[in-house]
PDB file of N, CA, C and O in Angstrom:
ATOM      1  N   MET L 113     -21.907  -9.963  10.285  1.00 49.00           N
ATOM      2  CA  MET L 113     -21.063 -10.340  11.377  1.00 49.00           C
ATOM      3  C   MET L 113     -19.602 -10.089  10.987  1.00 49.00           C
ATOM      4  O   MET L 113     -19.148 -10.467   9.923  1.00 49.00           O
ATOM      5  N   SER L 114     -18.858  -9.450  11.841  1.00 51.00           N
ATOM      6  CA  SER L 114     -17.459  -9.149  11.599  1.00 51.00           C
ATOM      7  C   SER L 114     -16.588  -9.956  12.542  1.00 51.00           C
ATOM      8  O   SER L 114     -16.910 -10.111  13.720  1.00 51.00           O
ATOM      9  N   VAL L 115     -15.499 -10.461  12.010  1.00 59.00           N
ATOM     10  CA  VAL L 115     -14.566 -11.234  12.820  1.00 59.00           C
ATOM     11  C   VAL L 115     -13.214 -10.540  12.771  1.00 59.00           C
ATOM     12  O   VAL L 115     -12.728 -10.207  11.695  1.00 59.00           O
ATOM     13  N   ALA L 116     -12.619 -10.294  13.921  1.00 62.00           N
ATOM     14  CA  ALA L 116     -11.308  -9.656  13.963  1.00 62.00           C
ATOM     15  C   ALA L 116     -10.228 -10.724  14.055  1.00 62.00           C
ATOM     16  O   ALA L 116     -10.408 -11.742  14.720  1.00 62.00           O
ATOM     17  N   HIS L 117      -9.132 -10.481  13.377  1.00 64.00           N
ATOM     18  CA  HIS L 117      -8.002 -11.400  13.407  1.00 64.00           C
ATOM     19  C   HIS L 117      -6.748 -10.620  13.754  1.00 64.00           C
ATOM     20  O   HIS L 117      -6.518  -9.540  13.217  1.00 64.00           O
ATOM     21  N   GLU L 118      -5.933 -11.157  14.650  1.00 72.00           N
ATOM     22  CA  GLU L 118      -4.657 -10.545  14.961  1.00 72.00           C
ATOM     23  C   GLU L 118      -3.560 -11.444  14.419  1.00 72.00           C
ATOM     24  O   GLU L 118      -3.647 -12.667  14.508  1.00 72.00           O
ATOM     25  N   THR L 119      -2.545 -10.823  13.839  1.00 73.00           N
ATOM     26  CA  THR L 119      -1.441 -11.598  13.289  1.00 73.00           C
ATOM     27  C   THR L 119      -0.140 -11.158  13.935  1.00 73.00           C
ATOM     28  O   THR L 119       0.004 -10.020  14.363  1.00 73.00           O
ATOM     29  N   GLU L 120       0.791 -12.098  13.994  1.00 74.00           N
ATOM     30  CA  GLU L 120       2.108 -11.769  14.516  1.00 74.00           C
ATOM     31  C   GLU L 120       3.162 -11.856  13.425  1.00 74.00           C
ATOM     32  O   GLU L 120       4.336 -11.705  13.687  1.00 74.00           O
ATOM     33  N   GLY L 121       2.729 -12.114  12.211  1.00 72.00           N
ATOM     34  CA  GLY L 121       3.656 -12.167  11.097  1.00 72.00           C
ATOM     35  C   GLY L 121       2.905 -12.275   9.788  1.00 72.00           C
ATOM     36  O   GLY L 121       1.774 -12.739   9.752  1.00 72.00           O
ATOM     37  N   ARG L 122       3.541 -11.815   8.734  1.00 74.00           N
ATOM     38  CA  ARG L 122       2.985 -11.962   7.385  1.00 74.00           C
ATOM     39  C   ARG L 122       4.163 -12.032   6.432  1.00 74.00           C
ATOM     40  O   ARG L 122       5.217 -11.454   6.680  1.00 74.00           O
ATOM     41  N   ALA L 123       3.979 -12.752   5.348  1.00 77.00           N
ATOM     42  CA  ALA L 123       5.076 -12.955   4.410  1.00 77.00           C
ATOM     43  C   ALA L 123       4.533 -13.312   3.035  1.00 77.00           C
ATOM     44  O   ALA L 123       3.441 -13.858   2.925  1.00 77.00           O
ATOM     45  N   PRO L 124       5.308 -13.006   1.997  1.00 80.00           N
ATOM     46  CA  PRO L 124       4.921 -13.479   0.672  1.00 80.00           C
ATOM     47  C   PRO L 124       5.206 -14.968   0.597  1.00 80.00           C
ATOM     48  O   PRO L 124       6.066 -15.485   1.309  1.00 80.00           O
ATOM     49  N   GLY L 125       4.465 -15.661  -0.219  1.00 81.00           N
ATOM     50  CA  GLY L 125       4.676 -17.103  -0.343  1.00 81.00           C
ATOM     51  C   GLY L 125       4.114 -17.631  -1.636  1.00 81.00           C
ATOM     52  O   GLY L 125       3.846 -16.880  -2.570  1.00 81.00           O
ATOM     53  N   ASP L 126       3.916 -18.932  -1.672  1.00 85.00           N
ATOM     54  CA  ASP L 126       3.350 -19.560  -2.863  1.00 85.00           C
ATOM     55  C   ASP L 126       1.962 -19.010  -3.139  1.00 85.00           C
ATOM     56  O   ASP L 126       1.192 -18.746  -2.221  1.00 85.00           O
ATOM     57  N   GLU L 127       1.652 -18.854  -4.408  1.00 84.00           N
ATOM     58  CA  GLU L 127       0.329 -18.385  -4.802  1.00 84.00           C
ATOM     59  C   GLU L 127      -0.690 -19.502  -4.606  1.00 84.00           C
ATOM     60  O   GLU L 127      -0.430 -20.656  -4.937  1.00 84.00           O
ATOM     61  N   VAL L 128      -1.838 -19.139  -4.053  1.00 85.00           N
ATOM     62  CA  VAL L 128      -2.918 -20.081  -3.776  1.00 85.00           C
ATOM     63  C   VAL L 128      -4.180 -19.562  -4.454  1.00 85.00           C
ATOM     64  O   VAL L 128      -4.416 -18.359  -4.493  1.00 85.00           O
ATOM     65  N   VAL L 129      -5.001 -20.468  -4.973  1.00 87.00           N
ATOM     66  CA  VAL L 129      -6.264 -20.088  -5.613  1.00 87.00           C
ATOM     67  C   VAL L 129      -7.409 -20.768  -4.879  1.00 87.00           C
ATOM     68  O   VAL L 129      -7.394 -21.975  -4.650  1.00 87.00           O
ATOM     69  N   GLU L 130      -8.393 -19.973  -4.493  1.00 85.00           N
ATOM     70  CA  GLU L 130      -9.638 -20.481  -3.912  1.00 85.00           C
ATOM     71  C   GLU L 130     -10.711 -20.186  -4.945  1.00 85.00           C
ATOM     72  O   GLU L 130     -11.093 -19.031  -5.152  1.00 85.00           O
ATOM     73  N   ASP L 131     -11.197 -21.226  -5.631  1.00 86.00           N
ATOM     74  CA  ASP L 131     -12.117 -20.994  -6.746  1.00 86.00           C
ATOM     75  C   ASP L 131     -13.590 -21.180  -6.381  1.00 86.00           C
ATOM     76  O   ASP L 131     -14.437 -21.208  -7.250  1.00 86.00           O
ATOM     77  N   ARG L 132     -13.907 -21.232  -5.118  1.00 84.00           N
ATOM     78  CA  ARG L 132     -15.306 -21.428  -4.724  1.00 84.00           C
ATOM     79  C   ARG L 132     -15.882 -20.255  -3.949  1.00 84.00           C
ATOM     80  O   ARG L 132     -16.869 -20.394  -3.245  1.00 84.00           O
ATOM     81  N   HIS L 133     -15.278 -19.095  -4.076  1.00 81.00           N
ATOM     82  CA  HIS L 133     -15.783 -17.904  -3.400  1.00 81.00           C
ATOM     83  C   HIS L 133     -16.998 -17.392  -4.154  1.00 81.00           C
ATOM     84  O   HIS L 133     -17.059 -17.490  -5.381  1.00 81.00           O
ATOM     85  N   ARG L 134     -17.949 -16.830  -3.470  1.00 84.00           N
ATOM     86  CA  ARG L 134     -19.194 -16.368  -4.100  1.00 84.00           C
ATOM     87  C   ARG L 134     -18.966 -15.276  -5.143  1.00 84.00           C
ATOM     88  O   ARG L 134     -19.761 -15.104  -6.054  1.00 84.00           O
ATOM     89  N   ASP L 135     -17.853 -14.519  -5.024  1.00 82.00           N
ATOM     90  CA  ASP L 135     -17.573 -13.442  -5.970  1.00 82.00           C
ATOM     91  C   ASP L 135     -16.623 -13.854  -7.085  1.00 82.00           C
ATOM     92  O   ASP L 135     -16.237 -13.033  -7.897  1.00 82.00           O
ATOM     93  N   GLY L 136     -16.228 -15.114  -7.129  1.00 83.00           N
ATOM     94  CA  GLY L 136     -15.292 -15.589  -8.147  1.00 83.00           C
ATOM     95  C   GLY L 136     -14.082 -16.224  -7.494  1.00 83.00           C
ATOM     96  O   GLY L 136     -14.078 -16.512  -6.300  1.00 83.00           O
ATOM     97  N   ALA L 137     -13.041 -16.423  -8.263  1.00 83.00           N
ATOM     98  CA  ALA L 137     -11.823 -17.038  -7.737  1.00 83.00           C
ATOM     99  C   ALA L 137     -10.990 -15.985  -7.011  1.00 83.00           C
ATOM    100  O   ALA L 137     -10.825 -14.870  -7.482  1.00 83.00           O
ATOM    101  N   ILE L 138     -10.470 -16.353  -5.843  1.00 83.00           N
ATOM    102  CA  ILE L 138      -9.555 -15.496  -5.106  1.00 83.00           C
ATOM    103  C   ILE L 138      -8.162 -16.081  -5.287  1.00 83.00           C
ATOM    104  O   ILE L 138      -7.940 -17.268  -5.045  1.00 83.00           O
ATOM    105  N   THR L 139      -7.244 -15.246  -5.722  1.00 83.00           N
ATOM    106  CA  THR L 139      -5.858 -15.661  -5.905  1.00 83.00           C
ATOM    107  C   THR L 139      -5.005 -14.802  -4.987  1.00 83.00           C
ATOM    108  O   THR L 139      -5.176 -13.586  -4.939  1.00 83.00           O
ATOM    109  N   GLY L 140      -4.103 -15.431  -4.251  1.00 83.00           N
ATOM    110  CA  GLY L 140      -3.268 -14.658  -3.349  1.00 83.00           C
ATOM    111  C   GLY L 140      -1.914 -15.285  -3.112  1.00 83.00           C
ATOM    112  O   GLY L 140      -1.738 -16.492  -3.241  1.00 83.00           O
ATOM    113  N   SER L 141      -0.965 -14.427  -2.765  1.00 83.00           N
ATOM    114  CA  SER L 141       0.382 -14.889  -2.447  1.00 83.00           C
ATOM    115  C   SER L 141       0.815 -14.393  -1.071  1.00 83.00           C
ATOM    116  O   SER L 141       1.997 -14.343  -0.766  1.00 83.00           O
ATOM    117  N   VAL L 142      -0.142 -14.003  -0.253  1.00 83.00           N
ATOM    118  CA  VAL L 142       0.135 -13.502   1.091  1.00 83.00           C
ATOM    119  C   VAL L 142      -0.181 -14.597   2.106  1.00 83.00           C
ATOM    120  O   VAL L 142      -1.220 -15.257   2.014  1.00 83.00           O
ATOM    121  N   TRP L 143       0.706 -14.765   3.072  1.00 86.00           N
ATOM    122  CA  TRP L 143       0.513 -15.726   4.146  1.00 86.00           C
ATOM    123  C   TRP L 143       0.590 -14.996   5.477  1.00 86.00           C
ATOM    124  O   TRP L 143       1.368 -14.068   5.642  1.00 86.00           O
ATOM    125  N   PHE L 144      -0.265 -15.412   6.435  1.00 83.00           N
ATOM    126  CA  PHE L 144      -0.316 -14.802   7.762  1.00 83.00           C
ATOM    127  C   PHE L 144       0.029 -15.830   8.829  1.00 83.00           C
ATOM    128  O   PHE L 144      -0.261 -17.014   8.680  1.00 83.00           O
ATOM    129  N   ARG L 145       0.597 -15.342   9.911  1.00 83.00           N
ATOM    130  CA  ARG L 145       0.782 -16.169  11.098  1.00 83.00           C
ATOM    131  C   ARG L 145      -0.134 -15.577  12.167  1.00 83.00           C
ATOM    132  O   ARG L 145       0.213 -14.595  12.832  1.00 83.00           O
ATOM    133  N   PRO L 146      -1.350 -16.151  12.315  1.00 79.00           N
ATOM    134  CA  PRO L 146      -2.281 -15.645  13.333  1.00 79.00           C
ATOM    135  C   PRO L 146      -1.708 -15.832  14.745  1.00 79.00           C
ATOM    136  O   PRO L 146      -0.877 -16.716  14.966  1.00 79.00           O
ATOM    137  N   THR L 147      -2.139 -15.006  15.672  1.00 81.00           N
ATOM    138  CA  THR L 147      -1.671 -15.131  17.048  1.00 81.00           C
ATOM    139  C   THR L 147      -2.085 -16.465  17.654  1.00 81.00           C
ATOM    140  O   THR L 147      -1.520 -16.884  18.654  1.00 81.00           O
ATOM    141  N   THR L 148      -3.031 -17.154  17.024  1.00 80.00           N
ATOM    142  CA  THR L 148      -3.454 -18.472  17.501  1.00 80.00           C
ATOM    143  C   THR L 148      -2.503 -19.571  17.052  1.00 80.00           C
ATOM    144  O   THR L 148      -2.639 -20.720  17.454  1.00 80.00           O
ATOM    145  N   GLY L 149      -1.522 -19.227  16.171  1.00 79.00           N
ATOM    146  CA  GLY L 149      -0.508 -20.180  15.738  1.00 79.00           C
ATOM    147  C   GLY L 149      -0.690 -20.653  14.315  1.00 79.00           C
ATOM    148  O   GLY L 149      -1.745 -20.488  13.707  1.00 79.00           O
ATOM    149  N   GLY L 150       0.356 -21.253  13.771  1.00 82.00           N
ATOM    150  CA  GLY L 150       0.337 -21.782  12.416  1.00 82.00           C
ATOM    151  C   GLY L 150       0.401 -20.676  11.374  1.00 82.00           C
ATOM    152  O   GLY L 150       0.425 -19.500  11.692  1.00 82.00           O
ATOM    153  N   TRP L 151       0.450 -21.078  10.112  1.00 86.00           N
ATOM    154  CA  TRP L 151       0.420 -20.130   8.998  1.00 86.00           C
ATOM    155  C   TRP L 151      -0.839 -20.382   8.193  1.00 86.00           C
ATOM    156  O   TRP L 151      -1.287 -21.515   8.078  1.00 86.00           O
ATOM    157  N   SER L 152      -1.423 -19.324   7.646  1.00 84.00           N
ATOM    158  CA  SER L 152      -2.641 -19.441   6.853  1.00 84.00           C
ATOM    159  C   SER L 152      -2.507 -18.588   5.601  1.00 84.00           C
ATOM    160  O   SER L 152      -2.021 -17.457   5.665  1.00 84.00           O
ATOM    161  N   ASP L 153      -2.950 -19.132   4.476  1.00 84.00           N
ATOM    162  CA  ASP L 153      -2.930 -18.333   3.255  1.00 84.00           C
ATOM    163  C   ASP L 153      -4.066 -17.324   3.300  1.00 84.00           C
ATOM    164  O   ASP L 153      -5.111 -17.557   3.899  1.00 84.00           O
ATOM    165  N   ALA L 154      -3.845 -16.186   2.682  1.00 80.00           N
ATOM    166  CA  ALA L 154      -4.808 -15.090   2.722  1.00 80.00           C
ATOM    167  C   ALA L 154      -6.116 -15.414   2.028  1.00 80.00           C
ATOM    168  O   ALA L 154      -7.144 -14.822   2.339  1.00 80.00           O
ATOM    169  N   VAL L 155      -6.110 -16.343   1.060  1.00 81.00           N
ATOM    170  CA  VAL L 155      -7.350 -16.632   0.350  1.00 81.00           C
ATOM    171  C   VAL L 155      -8.370 -17.331   1.242  1.00 81.00           C
ATOM    172  O   VAL L 155      -9.520 -17.451   0.869  1.00 81.00           O
ATOM    173  N   GLY L 156      -7.965 -17.736   2.422  1.00 79.00           N
ATOM    174  CA  GLY L 156      -8.898 -18.317   3.383  1.00 79.00           C
ATOM    175  C   GLY L 156      -9.725 -17.267   4.105  1.00 79.00           C
ATOM    176  O   GLY L 156     -10.595 -17.590   4.903  1.00 79.00           O
ATOM    177  N   PHE L 157      -9.451 -15.992   3.820  1.00 78.00           N
ATOM    178  CA  PHE L 157     -10.156 -14.881   4.451  1.00 78.00           C
ATOM    179  C   PHE L 157     -10.855 -14.061   3.375  1.00 78.00           C
ATOM    180  O   PHE L 157     -10.460 -14.060   2.221  1.00 78.00           O
ATOM    181  N   GLU L 158     -11.862 -13.314   3.767  1.00 79.00           N
ATOM    182  CA  GLU L 158     -12.516 -12.392   2.841  1.00 79.00           C
ATOM    183  C   GLU L 158     -11.508 -11.307   2.450  1.00 79.00           C
ATOM    184  O   GLU L 158     -10.695 -10.888   3.286  1.00 79.00           O
ATOM    185  N   PRO L 159     -11.539 -10.828   1.194  1.00 77.00           N
ATOM    186  CA  PRO L 159     -10.602  -9.781   0.772  1.00 77.00           C
ATOM    187  C   PRO L 159     -10.617  -8.546   1.680  1.00 77.00           C
ATOM    188  O   PRO L 159      -9.573  -7.945   1.932  1.00 77.00           O
ATOM    189  N   GLU L 160     -11.777  -8.163   2.196  1.00 78.00           N
ATOM    190  CA  GLU L 160     -11.851  -7.007   3.089  1.00 78.00           C
ATOM    191  C   GLU L 160     -11.097  -7.272   4.388  1.00 78.00           C
ATOM    192  O   GLU L 160     -10.488  -6.377   4.957  1.00 78.00           O
ATOM    193  N   THR L 161     -11.147  -8.497   4.871  1.00 78.00           N
ATOM    194  CA  THR L 161     -10.430  -8.872   6.091  1.00 78.00           C
ATOM    195  C   THR L 161      -8.930  -8.806   5.857  1.00 78.00           C
ATOM    196  O   THR L 161      -8.180  -8.303   6.698  1.00 78.00           O
ATOM    197  N   VAL L 162      -8.490  -9.293   4.701  1.00 77.00           N
ATOM    198  CA  VAL L 162      -7.063  -9.248   4.360  1.00 77.00           C
ATOM    199  C   VAL L 162      -6.589  -7.793   4.310  1.00 77.00           C
ATOM    200  O   VAL L 162      -5.530  -7.461   4.849  1.00 77.00           O
ATOM    201  N   ALA L 163      -7.371  -6.933   3.695  1.00 77.00           N
ATOM    202  CA  ALA L 163      -6.998  -5.522   3.620  1.00 77.00           C
ATOM    203  C   ALA L 163      -6.849  -4.926   5.017  1.00 77.00           C
ATOM    204  O   ALA L 163      -5.923  -4.159   5.280  1.00 77.00           O
ATOM    205  N   GLY L 164      -7.729  -5.308   5.931  1.00 78.00           N
ATOM    206  CA  GLY L 164      -7.640  -4.819   7.304  1.00 78.00           C
ATOM    207  C   GLY L 164      -6.423  -5.351   8.038  1.00 78.00           C
ATOM    208  O   GLY L 164      -5.780  -4.632   8.800  1.00 78.00           O
ATOM    209  N   ILE L 165      -6.087  -6.606   7.801  1.00 76.00           N
ATOM    210  CA  ILE L 165      -4.919  -7.201   8.444  1.00 76.00           C
ATOM    211  C   ILE L 165      -3.643  -6.547   7.921  1.00 76.00           C
ATOM    212  O   ILE L 165      -2.740  -6.208   8.683  1.00 76.00           O
ATOM    213  N   LEU L 166      -3.565  -6.349   6.607  1.00 75.00           N
ATOM    214  CA  LEU L 166      -2.370  -5.740   6.022  1.00 75.00           C
ATOM    215  C   LEU L 166      -2.283  -4.250   6.343  1.00 75.00           C
ATOM    216  O   LEU L 166      -1.202  -3.715   6.527  1.00 75.00           O
ATOM    217  N   ASP L 167      -3.422  -3.584   6.379  1.00 73.00           N
ATOM    218  CA  ASP L 167      -3.503  -2.170   6.738  1.00 73.00           C
ATOM    219  C   ASP L 167      -2.435  -1.337   6.030  1.00 73.00           C
ATOM    220  O   ASP L 167      -1.748  -0.524   6.633  1.00 73.00           O
ATOM    221  N   GLY L 168      -2.249  -1.606   4.736  1.00 63.00           N
ATOM    222  CA  GLY L 168      -1.294  -0.838   3.954  1.00 63.00           C
ATOM    223  C   GLY L 168       0.164  -1.128   4.268  1.00 63.00           C
ATOM    224  O   GLY L 168       1.046  -0.425   3.801  1.00 63.00           O
ATOM    225  N   ALA L 169       0.436  -2.164   5.068  1.00 61.00           N
ATOM    226  CA  ALA L 169       1.811  -2.433   5.502  1.00 61.00           C
ATOM    227  C   ALA L 169       2.556  -3.410   4.603  1.00 61.00           C
ATOM    228  O   ALA L 169       3.689  -3.741   4.892  1.00 61.00           O
ATOM    229  N   ALA L 170       1.938  -3.873   3.554  1.00 59.00           N
ATOM    230  CA  ALA L 170       2.589  -4.867   2.693  1.00 59.00           C
ATOM    231  C   ALA L 170       2.934  -4.260   1.340  1.00 59.00           C
ATOM    232  O   ALA L 170       2.232  -3.380   0.853  1.00 59.00           O
ATOM    233  N   PRO L 171       4.005  -4.743   0.728  1.00 57.00           N
ATOM    234  CA  PRO L 171       4.349  -4.275  -0.617  1.00 57.00           C
ATOM    235  C   PRO L 171       3.235  -4.597  -1.616  1.00 57.00           C
ATOM    236  O   PRO L 171       2.483  -5.555  -1.429  1.00 57.00           O
ATOM    237  N   ALA L 172       3.139  -3.827  -2.669  1.00 59.00           N
ATOM    238  CA  ALA L 172       2.095  -4.030  -3.681  1.00 59.00           C
ATOM    239  C   ALA L 172       2.195  -5.402  -4.334  1.00 59.00           C
ATOM    240  O   ALA L 172       1.196  -5.923  -4.829  1.00 59.00           O
ATOM    241  N   SER L 173       3.364  -6.001  -4.326  1.00 57.00           N
ATOM    242  CA  SER L 173       3.538  -7.312  -4.948  1.00 57.00           C
ATOM    243  C   SER L 173       2.851  -8.428  -4.160  1.00 57.00           C
ATOM    244  O   SER L 173       2.685  -9.531  -4.658  1.00 57.00           O
ATOM    245  N   TRP L 174       2.476  -8.152  -2.909  1.00 59.00           N
ATOM    246  CA  TRP L 174       1.754  -9.150  -2.110  1.00 59.00           C
ATOM    247  C   TRP L 174       0.281  -9.012  -2.465  1.00 59.00           C
ATOM    248  O   TRP L 174      -0.440  -8.213  -1.901  1.00 59.00           O
ATOM    249  N   THR L 175      -0.177  -9.798  -3.399  1.00 60.00           N
ATOM    250  CA  THR L 175      -1.511  -9.584  -3.937  1.00 60.00           C
ATOM    251  C   THR L 175      -2.534 -10.576  -3.420  1.00 60.00           C
ATOM    252  O   THR L 175      -2.226 -11.724  -3.131  1.00 60.00           O
ATOM    253  N   VAL L 176      -3.752 -10.101  -3.304  1.00 64.00           N
ATOM    254  CA  VAL L 176      -4.927 -10.935  -3.105  1.00 64.00           C
ATOM    255  C   VAL L 176      -5.979 -10.321  -4.009  1.00 64.00           C
ATOM    256  O   VAL L 176      -6.330  -9.164  -3.863  1.00 64.00           O
ATOM    257  N   ARG L 177      -6.438 -11.077  -4.996  1.00 68.00           N
ATOM    258  CA  ARG L 177      -7.386 -10.508  -5.945  1.00 68.00           C
ATOM    259  C   ARG L 177      -8.535 -11.467  -6.213  1.00 68.00           C
ATOM    260  O   ARG L 177      -8.372 -12.670  -6.133  1.00 68.00           O
ATOM    261  N   VAL L 178      -9.673 -10.884  -6.534  1.00 69.00           N
ATOM    262  CA  VAL L 178     -10.864 -11.651  -6.879  1.00 69.00           C
ATOM    263  C   VAL L 178     -11.104 -11.454  -8.365  1.00 69.00           C
ATOM    264  O   VAL L 178     -11.074 -10.331  -8.861  1.00 69.00           O
ATOM    265  N   SER L 179     -11.301 -12.565  -9.074  1.00 67.00           N
ATOM    266  CA  SER L 179     -11.571 -12.442 -10.514  1.00 67.00           C
ATOM    267  C   SER L 179     -12.747 -13.301 -10.908  1.00 67.00           C
ATOM    268  O   SER L 179     -13.155 -14.172 -10.230  1.00 67.00           O
TER     269      SER L 179
END
């Protein structure tokens, strides 16, 4: 199942760690402002979803990684 997300903003921010992902810990410093409102850290999304949202538009320093 695929879920599409639209954002109206993205920004670097505090680094967040989600350590309960099935593939390991996800660490990220990217934050999104979904069109539904509020801000959400990127680690709340699957890494593939984050890549689709960023679509190459973010600097390399905005990282989301699985370890």
